[in-house]
mmCIF file of C-alpha atoms and ligand atoms in Angstrom:
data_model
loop_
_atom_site.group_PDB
_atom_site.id
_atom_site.type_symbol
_atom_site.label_atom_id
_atom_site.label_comp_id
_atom_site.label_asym_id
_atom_site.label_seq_id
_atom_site.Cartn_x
_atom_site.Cartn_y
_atom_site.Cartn_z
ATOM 1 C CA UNK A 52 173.371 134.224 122.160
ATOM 2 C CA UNK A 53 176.249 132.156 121.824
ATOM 3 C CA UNK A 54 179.739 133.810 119.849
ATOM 4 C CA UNK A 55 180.047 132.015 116.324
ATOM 5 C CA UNK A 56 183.188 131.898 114.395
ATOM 6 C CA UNK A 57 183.404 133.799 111.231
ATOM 7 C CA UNK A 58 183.427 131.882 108.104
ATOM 8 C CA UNK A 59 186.197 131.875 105.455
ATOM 9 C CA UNK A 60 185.058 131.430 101.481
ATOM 10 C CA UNK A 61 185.662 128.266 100.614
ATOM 11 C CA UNK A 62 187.109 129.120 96.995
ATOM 12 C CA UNK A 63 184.253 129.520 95.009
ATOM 13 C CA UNK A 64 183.043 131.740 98.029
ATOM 14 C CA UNK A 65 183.202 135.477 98.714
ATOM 15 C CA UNK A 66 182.543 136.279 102.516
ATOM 16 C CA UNK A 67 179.701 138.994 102.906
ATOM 17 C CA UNK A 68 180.069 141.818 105.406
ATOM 18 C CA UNK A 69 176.519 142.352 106.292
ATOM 19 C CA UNK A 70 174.733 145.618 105.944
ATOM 20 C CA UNK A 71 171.317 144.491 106.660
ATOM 21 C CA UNK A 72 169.361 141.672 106.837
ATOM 22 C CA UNK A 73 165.385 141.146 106.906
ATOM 23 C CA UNK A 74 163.574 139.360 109.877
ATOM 24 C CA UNK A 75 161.847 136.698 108.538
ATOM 25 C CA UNK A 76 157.805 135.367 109.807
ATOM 26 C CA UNK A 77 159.737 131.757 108.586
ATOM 27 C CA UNK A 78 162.475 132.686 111.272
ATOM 28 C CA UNK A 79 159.865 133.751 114.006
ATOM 29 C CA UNK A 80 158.398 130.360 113.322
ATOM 30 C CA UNK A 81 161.126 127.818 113.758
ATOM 31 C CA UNK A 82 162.303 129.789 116.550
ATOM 32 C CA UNK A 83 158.928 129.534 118.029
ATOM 33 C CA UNK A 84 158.726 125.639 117.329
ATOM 34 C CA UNK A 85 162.084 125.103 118.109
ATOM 35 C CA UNK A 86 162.732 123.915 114.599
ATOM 36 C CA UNK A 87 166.189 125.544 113.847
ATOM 37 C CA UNK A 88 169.378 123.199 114.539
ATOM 38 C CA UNK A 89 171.687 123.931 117.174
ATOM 39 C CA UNK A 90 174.140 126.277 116.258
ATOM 40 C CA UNK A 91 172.188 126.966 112.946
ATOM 41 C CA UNK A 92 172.276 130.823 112.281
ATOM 42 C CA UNK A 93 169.518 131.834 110.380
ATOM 43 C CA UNK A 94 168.737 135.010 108.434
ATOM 44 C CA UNK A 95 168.147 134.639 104.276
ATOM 45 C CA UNK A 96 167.448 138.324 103.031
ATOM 46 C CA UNK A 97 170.122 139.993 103.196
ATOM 47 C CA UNK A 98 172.927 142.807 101.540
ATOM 48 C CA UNK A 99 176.154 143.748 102.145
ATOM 49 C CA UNK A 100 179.800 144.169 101.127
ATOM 50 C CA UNK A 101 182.482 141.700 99.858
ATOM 51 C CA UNK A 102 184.960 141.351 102.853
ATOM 52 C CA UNK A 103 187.041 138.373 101.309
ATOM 53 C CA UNK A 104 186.970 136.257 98.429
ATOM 54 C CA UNK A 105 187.936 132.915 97.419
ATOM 55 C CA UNK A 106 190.779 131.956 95.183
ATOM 56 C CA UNK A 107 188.856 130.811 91.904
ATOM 57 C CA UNK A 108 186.421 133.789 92.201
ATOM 58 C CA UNK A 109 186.736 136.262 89.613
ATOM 59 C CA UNK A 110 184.741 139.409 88.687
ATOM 60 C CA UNK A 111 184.291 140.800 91.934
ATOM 61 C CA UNK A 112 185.837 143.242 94.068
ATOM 62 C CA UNK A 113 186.582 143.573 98.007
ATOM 63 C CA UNK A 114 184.503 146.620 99.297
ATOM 64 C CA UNK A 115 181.378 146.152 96.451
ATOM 65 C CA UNK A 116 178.428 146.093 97.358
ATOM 66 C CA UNK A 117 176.231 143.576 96.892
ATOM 67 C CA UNK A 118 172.304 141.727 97.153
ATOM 68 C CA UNK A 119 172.895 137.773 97.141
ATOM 69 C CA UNK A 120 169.879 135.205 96.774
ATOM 70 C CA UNK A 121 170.287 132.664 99.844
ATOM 71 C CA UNK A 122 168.954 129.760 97.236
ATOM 72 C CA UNK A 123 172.059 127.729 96.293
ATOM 73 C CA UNK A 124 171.687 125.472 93.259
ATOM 74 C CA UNK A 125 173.698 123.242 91.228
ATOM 75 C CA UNK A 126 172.626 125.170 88.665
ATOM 76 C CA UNK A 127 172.749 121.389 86.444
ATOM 77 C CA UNK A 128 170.140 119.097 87.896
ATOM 78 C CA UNK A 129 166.456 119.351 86.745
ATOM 79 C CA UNK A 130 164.653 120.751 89.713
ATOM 80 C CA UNK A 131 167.000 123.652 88.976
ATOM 81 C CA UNK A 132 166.307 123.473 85.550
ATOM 82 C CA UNK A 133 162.450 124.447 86.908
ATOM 83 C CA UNK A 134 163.621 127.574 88.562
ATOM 84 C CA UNK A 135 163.186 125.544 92.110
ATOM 85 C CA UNK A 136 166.364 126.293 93.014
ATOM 86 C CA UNK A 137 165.741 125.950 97.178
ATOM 87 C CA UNK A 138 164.774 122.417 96.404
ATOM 88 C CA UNK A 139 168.064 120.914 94.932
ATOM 89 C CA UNK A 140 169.496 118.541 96.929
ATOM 90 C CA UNK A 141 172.631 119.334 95.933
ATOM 91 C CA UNK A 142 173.281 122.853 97.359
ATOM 92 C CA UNK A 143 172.108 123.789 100.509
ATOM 93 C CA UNK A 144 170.515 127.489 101.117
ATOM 94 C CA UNK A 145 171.643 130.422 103.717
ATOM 95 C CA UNK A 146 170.170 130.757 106.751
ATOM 96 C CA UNK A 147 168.083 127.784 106.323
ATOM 97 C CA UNK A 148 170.607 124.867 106.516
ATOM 98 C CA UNK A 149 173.784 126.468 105.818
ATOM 99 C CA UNK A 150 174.875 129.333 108.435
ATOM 100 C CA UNK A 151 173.093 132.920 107.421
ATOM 101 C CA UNK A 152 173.058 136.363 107.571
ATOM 102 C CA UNK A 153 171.909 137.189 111.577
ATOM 103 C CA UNK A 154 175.591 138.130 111.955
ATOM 104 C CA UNK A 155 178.532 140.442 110.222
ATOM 105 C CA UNK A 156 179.722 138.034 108.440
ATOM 106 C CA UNK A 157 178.356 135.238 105.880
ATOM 107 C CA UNK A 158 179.999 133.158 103.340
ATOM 108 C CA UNK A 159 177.941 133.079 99.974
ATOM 109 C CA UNK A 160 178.506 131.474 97.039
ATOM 110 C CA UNK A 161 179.821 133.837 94.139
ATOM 111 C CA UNK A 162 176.899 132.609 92.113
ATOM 112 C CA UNK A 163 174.487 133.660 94.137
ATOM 113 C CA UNK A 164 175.452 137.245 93.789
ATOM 114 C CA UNK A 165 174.188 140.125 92.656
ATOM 115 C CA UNK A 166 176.015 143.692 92.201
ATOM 116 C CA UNK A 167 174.099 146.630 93.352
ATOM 117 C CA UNK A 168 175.368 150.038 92.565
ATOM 118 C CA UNK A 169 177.819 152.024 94.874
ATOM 119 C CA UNK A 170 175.202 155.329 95.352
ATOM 120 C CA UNK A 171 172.166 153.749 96.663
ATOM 121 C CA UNK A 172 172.271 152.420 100.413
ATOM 122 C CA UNK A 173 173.312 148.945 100.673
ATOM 123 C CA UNK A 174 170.615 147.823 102.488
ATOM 124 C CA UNK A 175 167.995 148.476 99.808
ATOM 125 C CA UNK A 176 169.204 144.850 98.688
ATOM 126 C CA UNK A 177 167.420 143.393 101.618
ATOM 127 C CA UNK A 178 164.273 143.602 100.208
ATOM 128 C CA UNK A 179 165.223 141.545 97.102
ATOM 129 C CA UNK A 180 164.793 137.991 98.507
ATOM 130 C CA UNK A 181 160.770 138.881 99.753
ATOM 131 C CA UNK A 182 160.554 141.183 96.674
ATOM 132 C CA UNK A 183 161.063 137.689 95.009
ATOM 133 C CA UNK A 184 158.469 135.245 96.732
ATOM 134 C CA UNK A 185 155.830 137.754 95.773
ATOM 135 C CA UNK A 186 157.016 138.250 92.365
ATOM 136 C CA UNK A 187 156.847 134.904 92.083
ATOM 137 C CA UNK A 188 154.121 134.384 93.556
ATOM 138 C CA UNK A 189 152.713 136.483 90.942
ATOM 139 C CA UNK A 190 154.459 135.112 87.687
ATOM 140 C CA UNK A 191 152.404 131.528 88.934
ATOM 141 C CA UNK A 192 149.345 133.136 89.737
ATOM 142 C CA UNK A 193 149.702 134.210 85.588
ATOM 143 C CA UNK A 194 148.031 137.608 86.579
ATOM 144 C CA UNK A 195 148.650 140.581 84.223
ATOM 145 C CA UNK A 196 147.481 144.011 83.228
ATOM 146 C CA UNK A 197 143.633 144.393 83.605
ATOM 147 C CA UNK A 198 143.463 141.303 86.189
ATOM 148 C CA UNK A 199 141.429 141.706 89.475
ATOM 149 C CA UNK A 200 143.657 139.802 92.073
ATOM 150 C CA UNK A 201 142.955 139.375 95.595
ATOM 151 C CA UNK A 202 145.699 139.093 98.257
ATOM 152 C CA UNK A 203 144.689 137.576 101.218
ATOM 153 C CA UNK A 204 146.710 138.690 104.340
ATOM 154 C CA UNK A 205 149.111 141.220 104.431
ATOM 155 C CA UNK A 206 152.458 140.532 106.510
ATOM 156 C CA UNK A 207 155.606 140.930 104.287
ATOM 157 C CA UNK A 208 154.965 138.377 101.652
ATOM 158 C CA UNK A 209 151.397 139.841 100.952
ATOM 159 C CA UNK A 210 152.974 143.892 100.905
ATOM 160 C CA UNK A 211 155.600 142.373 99.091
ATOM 161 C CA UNK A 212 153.451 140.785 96.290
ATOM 162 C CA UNK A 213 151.158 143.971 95.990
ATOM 163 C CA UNK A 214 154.473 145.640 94.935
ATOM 164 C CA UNK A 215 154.552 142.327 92.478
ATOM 165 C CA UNK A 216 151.588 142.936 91.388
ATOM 166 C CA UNK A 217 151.789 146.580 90.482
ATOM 167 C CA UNK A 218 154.723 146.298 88.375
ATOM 168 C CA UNK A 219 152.691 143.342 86.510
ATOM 169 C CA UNK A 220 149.982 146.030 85.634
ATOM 170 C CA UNK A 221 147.434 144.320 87.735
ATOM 171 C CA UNK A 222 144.102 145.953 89.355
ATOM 172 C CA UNK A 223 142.607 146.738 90.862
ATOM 173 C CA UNK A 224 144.636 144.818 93.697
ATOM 174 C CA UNK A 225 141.934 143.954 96.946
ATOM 175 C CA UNK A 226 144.088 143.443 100.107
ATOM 176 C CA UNK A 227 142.471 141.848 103.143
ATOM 177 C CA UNK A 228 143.852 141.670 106.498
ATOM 178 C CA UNK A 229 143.773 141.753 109.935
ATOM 179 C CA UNK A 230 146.237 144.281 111.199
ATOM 180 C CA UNK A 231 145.703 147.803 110.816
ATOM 181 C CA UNK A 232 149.368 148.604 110.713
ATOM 182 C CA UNK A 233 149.720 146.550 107.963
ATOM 183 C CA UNK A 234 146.513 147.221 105.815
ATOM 184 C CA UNK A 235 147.876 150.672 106.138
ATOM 185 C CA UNK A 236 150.907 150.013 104.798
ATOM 186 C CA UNK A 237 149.063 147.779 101.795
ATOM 187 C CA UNK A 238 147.419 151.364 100.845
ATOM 188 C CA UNK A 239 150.426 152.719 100.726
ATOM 189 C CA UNK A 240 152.632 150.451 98.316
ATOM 190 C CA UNK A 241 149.774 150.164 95.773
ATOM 191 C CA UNK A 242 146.508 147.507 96.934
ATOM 192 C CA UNK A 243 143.358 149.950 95.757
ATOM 193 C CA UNK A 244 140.990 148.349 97.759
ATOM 194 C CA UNK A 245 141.991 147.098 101.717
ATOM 195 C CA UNK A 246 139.678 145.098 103.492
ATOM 196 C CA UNK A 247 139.578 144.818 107.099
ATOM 197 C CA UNK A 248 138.826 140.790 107.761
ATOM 198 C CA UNK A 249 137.967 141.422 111.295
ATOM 199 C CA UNK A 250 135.199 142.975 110.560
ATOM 200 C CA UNK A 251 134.459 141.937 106.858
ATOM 201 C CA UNK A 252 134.447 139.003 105.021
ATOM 202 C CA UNK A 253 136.022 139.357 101.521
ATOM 203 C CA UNK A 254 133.077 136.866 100.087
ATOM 204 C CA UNK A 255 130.673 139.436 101.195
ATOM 205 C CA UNK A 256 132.569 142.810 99.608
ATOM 206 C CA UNK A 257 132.707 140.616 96.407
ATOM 207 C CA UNK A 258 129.065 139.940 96.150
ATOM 208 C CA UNK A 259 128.192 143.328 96.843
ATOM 209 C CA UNK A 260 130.782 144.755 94.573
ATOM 210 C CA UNK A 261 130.169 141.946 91.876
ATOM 211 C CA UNK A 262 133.891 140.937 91.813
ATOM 212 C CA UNK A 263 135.203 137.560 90.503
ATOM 213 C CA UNK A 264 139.006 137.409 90.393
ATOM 214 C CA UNK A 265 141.236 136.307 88.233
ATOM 215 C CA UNK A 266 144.129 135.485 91.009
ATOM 216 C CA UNK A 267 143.783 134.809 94.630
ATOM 217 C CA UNK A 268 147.318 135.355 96.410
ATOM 218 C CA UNK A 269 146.696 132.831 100.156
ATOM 219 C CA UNK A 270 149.084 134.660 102.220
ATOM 220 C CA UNK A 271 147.415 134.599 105.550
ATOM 221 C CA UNK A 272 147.723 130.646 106.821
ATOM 222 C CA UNK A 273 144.996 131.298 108.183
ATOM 223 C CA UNK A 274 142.683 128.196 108.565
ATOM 224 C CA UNK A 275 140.054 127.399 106.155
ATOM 225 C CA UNK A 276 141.403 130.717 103.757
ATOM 226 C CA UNK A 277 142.782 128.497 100.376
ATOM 227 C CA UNK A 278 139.169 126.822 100.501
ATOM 228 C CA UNK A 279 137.515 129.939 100.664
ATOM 229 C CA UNK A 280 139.036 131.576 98.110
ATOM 230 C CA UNK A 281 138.661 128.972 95.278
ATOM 231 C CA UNK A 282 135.013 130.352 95.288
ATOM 232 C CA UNK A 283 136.022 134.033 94.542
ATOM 233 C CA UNK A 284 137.692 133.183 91.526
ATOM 234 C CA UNK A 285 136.449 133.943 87.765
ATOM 235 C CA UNK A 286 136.497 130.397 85.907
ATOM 236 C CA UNK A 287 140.102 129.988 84.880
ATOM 237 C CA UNK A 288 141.144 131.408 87.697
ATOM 238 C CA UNK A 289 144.119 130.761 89.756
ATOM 239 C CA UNK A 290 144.339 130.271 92.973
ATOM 240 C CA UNK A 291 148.351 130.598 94.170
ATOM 241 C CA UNK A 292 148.963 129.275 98.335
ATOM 242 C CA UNK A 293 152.099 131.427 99.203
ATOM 243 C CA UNK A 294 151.884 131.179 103.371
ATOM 244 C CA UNK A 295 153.404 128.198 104.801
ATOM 245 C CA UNK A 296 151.135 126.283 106.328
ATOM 246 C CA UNK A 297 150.575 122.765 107.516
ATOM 247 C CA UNK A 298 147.142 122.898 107.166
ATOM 248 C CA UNK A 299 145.185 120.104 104.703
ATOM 249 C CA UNK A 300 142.840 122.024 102.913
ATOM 250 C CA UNK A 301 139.455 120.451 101.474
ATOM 251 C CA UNK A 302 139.639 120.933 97.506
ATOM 252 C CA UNK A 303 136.046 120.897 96.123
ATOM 253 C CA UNK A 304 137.461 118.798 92.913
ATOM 254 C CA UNK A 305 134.073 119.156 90.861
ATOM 255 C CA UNK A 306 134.112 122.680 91.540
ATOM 256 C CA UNK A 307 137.869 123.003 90.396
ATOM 257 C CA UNK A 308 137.249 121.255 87.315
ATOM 258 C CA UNK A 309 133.968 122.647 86.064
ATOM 259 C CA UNK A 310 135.087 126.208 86.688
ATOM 260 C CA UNK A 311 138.983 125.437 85.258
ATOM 261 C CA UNK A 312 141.040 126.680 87.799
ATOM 262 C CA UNK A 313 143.966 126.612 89.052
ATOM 263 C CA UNK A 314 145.780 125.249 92.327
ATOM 264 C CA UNK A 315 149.263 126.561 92.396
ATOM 265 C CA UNK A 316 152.383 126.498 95.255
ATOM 266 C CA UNK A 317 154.781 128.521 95.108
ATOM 267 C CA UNK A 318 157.869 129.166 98.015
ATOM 268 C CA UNK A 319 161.488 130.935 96.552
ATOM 269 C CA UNK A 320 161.581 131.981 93.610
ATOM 270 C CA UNK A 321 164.241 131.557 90.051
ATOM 271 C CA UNK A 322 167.304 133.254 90.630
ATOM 272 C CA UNK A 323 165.702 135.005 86.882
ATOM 273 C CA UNK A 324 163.185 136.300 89.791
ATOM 274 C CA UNK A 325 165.812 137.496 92.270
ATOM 275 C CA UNK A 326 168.169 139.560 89.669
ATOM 276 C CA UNK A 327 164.930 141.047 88.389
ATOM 277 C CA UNK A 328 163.491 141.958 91.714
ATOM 278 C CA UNK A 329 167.066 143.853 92.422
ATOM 279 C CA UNK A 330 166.493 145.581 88.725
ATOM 280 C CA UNK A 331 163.112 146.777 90.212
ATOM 281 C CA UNK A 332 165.099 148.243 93.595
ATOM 282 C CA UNK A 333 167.571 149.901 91.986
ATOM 283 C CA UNK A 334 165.280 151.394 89.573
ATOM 284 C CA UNK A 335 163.083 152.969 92.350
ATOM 285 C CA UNK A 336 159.976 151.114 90.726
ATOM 286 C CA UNK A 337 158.808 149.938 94.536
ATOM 287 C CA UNK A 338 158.611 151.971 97.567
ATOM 288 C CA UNK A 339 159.958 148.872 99.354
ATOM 289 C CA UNK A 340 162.230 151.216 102.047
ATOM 290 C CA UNK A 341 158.404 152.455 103.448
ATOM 291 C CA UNK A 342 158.010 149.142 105.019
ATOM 292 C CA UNK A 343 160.669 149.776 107.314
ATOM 293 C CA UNK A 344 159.292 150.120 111.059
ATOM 294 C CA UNK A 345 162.221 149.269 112.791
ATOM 295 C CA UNK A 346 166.070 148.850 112.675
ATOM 296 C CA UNK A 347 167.832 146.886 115.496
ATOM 297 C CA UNK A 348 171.294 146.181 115.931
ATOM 298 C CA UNK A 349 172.625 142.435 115.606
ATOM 299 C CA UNK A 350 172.171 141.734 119.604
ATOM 300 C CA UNK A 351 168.661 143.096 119.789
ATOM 301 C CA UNK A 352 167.504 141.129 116.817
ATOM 302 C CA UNK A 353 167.018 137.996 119.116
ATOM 303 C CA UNK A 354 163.983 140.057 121.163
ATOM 304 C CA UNK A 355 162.937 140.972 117.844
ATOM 305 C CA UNK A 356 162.175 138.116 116.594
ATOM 306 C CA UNK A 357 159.771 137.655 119.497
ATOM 307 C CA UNK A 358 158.316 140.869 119.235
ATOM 308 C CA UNK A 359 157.306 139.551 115.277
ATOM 309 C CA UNK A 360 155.167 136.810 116.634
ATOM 310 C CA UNK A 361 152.614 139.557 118.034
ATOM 311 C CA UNK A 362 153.430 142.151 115.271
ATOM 312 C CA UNK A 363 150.456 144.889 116.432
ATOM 313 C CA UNK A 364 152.188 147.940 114.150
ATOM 314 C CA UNK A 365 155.307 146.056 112.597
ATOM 315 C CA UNK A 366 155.722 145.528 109.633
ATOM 316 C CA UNK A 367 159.281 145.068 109.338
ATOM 317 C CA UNK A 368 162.671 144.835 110.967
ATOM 318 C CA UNK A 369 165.707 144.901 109.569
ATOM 319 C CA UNK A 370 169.237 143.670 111.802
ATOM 320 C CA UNK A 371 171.793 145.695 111.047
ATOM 321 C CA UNK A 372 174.883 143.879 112.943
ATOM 322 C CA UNK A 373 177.096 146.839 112.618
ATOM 323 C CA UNK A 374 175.403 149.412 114.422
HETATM 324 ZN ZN1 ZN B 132 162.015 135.074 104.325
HETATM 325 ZN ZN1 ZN B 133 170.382 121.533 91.255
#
């Protein structure tokens, strides 16, 4: 691990002294493919306290603490307009390709900030950024109260999105997955039905059970899964691919129009989604601390990361860099 210097807020910056930050399956990944730039420092879910701040930022305070979404935007142009934030070309994002949060310090934006109270532990914010791809995950896949939605594979994004889902009203939630760490832990923040896939296909609990559903949540990458699903789905249905994946799925396009459904993508989230998914934390509306297996300090976060690409039991490691 090389030493990096830390940053200085450039003056619409505050500098972030980092309480916790979430290991990412995106990080394992680049790591693995040796996709991350030299000397890029990655990390994007992170909290933490306001070390310095710039000279035009106002309305914040050395010492708070705070949650900050690692999507900059322009906040003007109209792919921010959309909510897509992470695509505008104008403002990079942390710990993608600006430097993150895998170390004690990070510069952020000030509008990327959000406050979090000073009696709840500071790392709490760390779940807000993967509280926010499955809430939006959900918002796309239009499911509400009443709606049977399937989540297919349950790593982070697919916990994190039963959480979504709950708070939407939906059910009964089906999770299938592979690892029985993890469908444990999908039991236990809110899926009413978990599925083991080793064992099971979903297509074959569904005819048995006589379930259609209204939203199919691809969280898996698994090959062949976004095809499969389209054929679980209620007409009108929307099917909503939220694992990054290279794969090029086949589409049956008569099928898709005939039965009305819908193909949706959705990566990030609206920085509407981020402020609400801190609301939800602070609030104590998801039991988002329970997916905690692990907490490493900031130089055993490296072997971490490998460890992630077998998970077995993990579910989730934060990097704390000050302990
Ligand atoms: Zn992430
Ligand atoms: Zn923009």
């Amino acid at each position: 691990m090389a030493e990096a210097r830390d940053p200085s807020p450039a003056p619409d910056e505050v500098v972030v002294a980092v309480e916790a930050c979430g290991l990412c399956g995106s990080d394992v990944h680049s790591l693995q493919n040796g996709e991350a730039a030299d000397g890029q420092i990655l990390g994007h879910e992170f909290s933490g306290r306001i070390a310095a701040r710039g000279r035009d930022v106002t309305g914040w305070a050395e010492g708070q603490p705070v949650a900050a979404s690692p999507l900059g935007s322009c906040g003007k142009c109209r792919i921010c307009a959309r909510g897509l934030n992470f695509r505008c070309p104008a403002a990079p994002n942390i710990g993608i390709n600006r430097q993150g949060a895998y170390a004690q310090y990070v510069a952020v934006p000030a509008r990327q900030l959000v406050a979090l109270p000073r009696e709840l532990p500071v790392e709490l914010g760390a779940h807000a950024e993967p509280l926010s791809v499955g809430s939006q995950a959900v918002k796309l896949s239009g499911a509400g109260a009443g709606d049977p939605v399937l989540v297919f594979g349950v790593g982070p994004i697919g916990l994190y999105a039963i959480m979504a889902l709950r708070l939407a009203g939906a059910g009964p939630i089906v999770a299938a997955g592979r690892s029985a760490g993890r469908r444990e832990a999908a039991a236990d923040v809110g899926a009413d039905v978990v599925l083991d896939t080793r064992s099971r296909p979903v297509r074959e609990w569904a005819e048995e059970s006589g379930t259609k559903f209204a939203a199919a949540l691809e969280c898996s990458a698994a090959p062949g899964a976004f095809g499969e699903l389209l054929d679980l789905l209620e007409p009108g249905g929307t099917c909503v691919e939220v694992a990054l994946t290279p794969e090029e799925a086949r589409v049956p396009l008569f099928g898709m129009l005939s039965e009305g459904l819908h193909l949706v993508g959705s990566c990030a989230f609206s920085d509407e989604t981020y402020r609400e998914s801190v609301d939800h934390l602070v609030a104590g509306r998801v039991p988002a601390d329970r997916l905690i297996s692990e907490r490493v300090p900031l130089d055993g976060t490296p072997d971490a990361l490998v460890r992630l690409r077998t998970p077995g039991t993990l579910v989730r490691i934060l990097s704390r860099p000050w302990d």
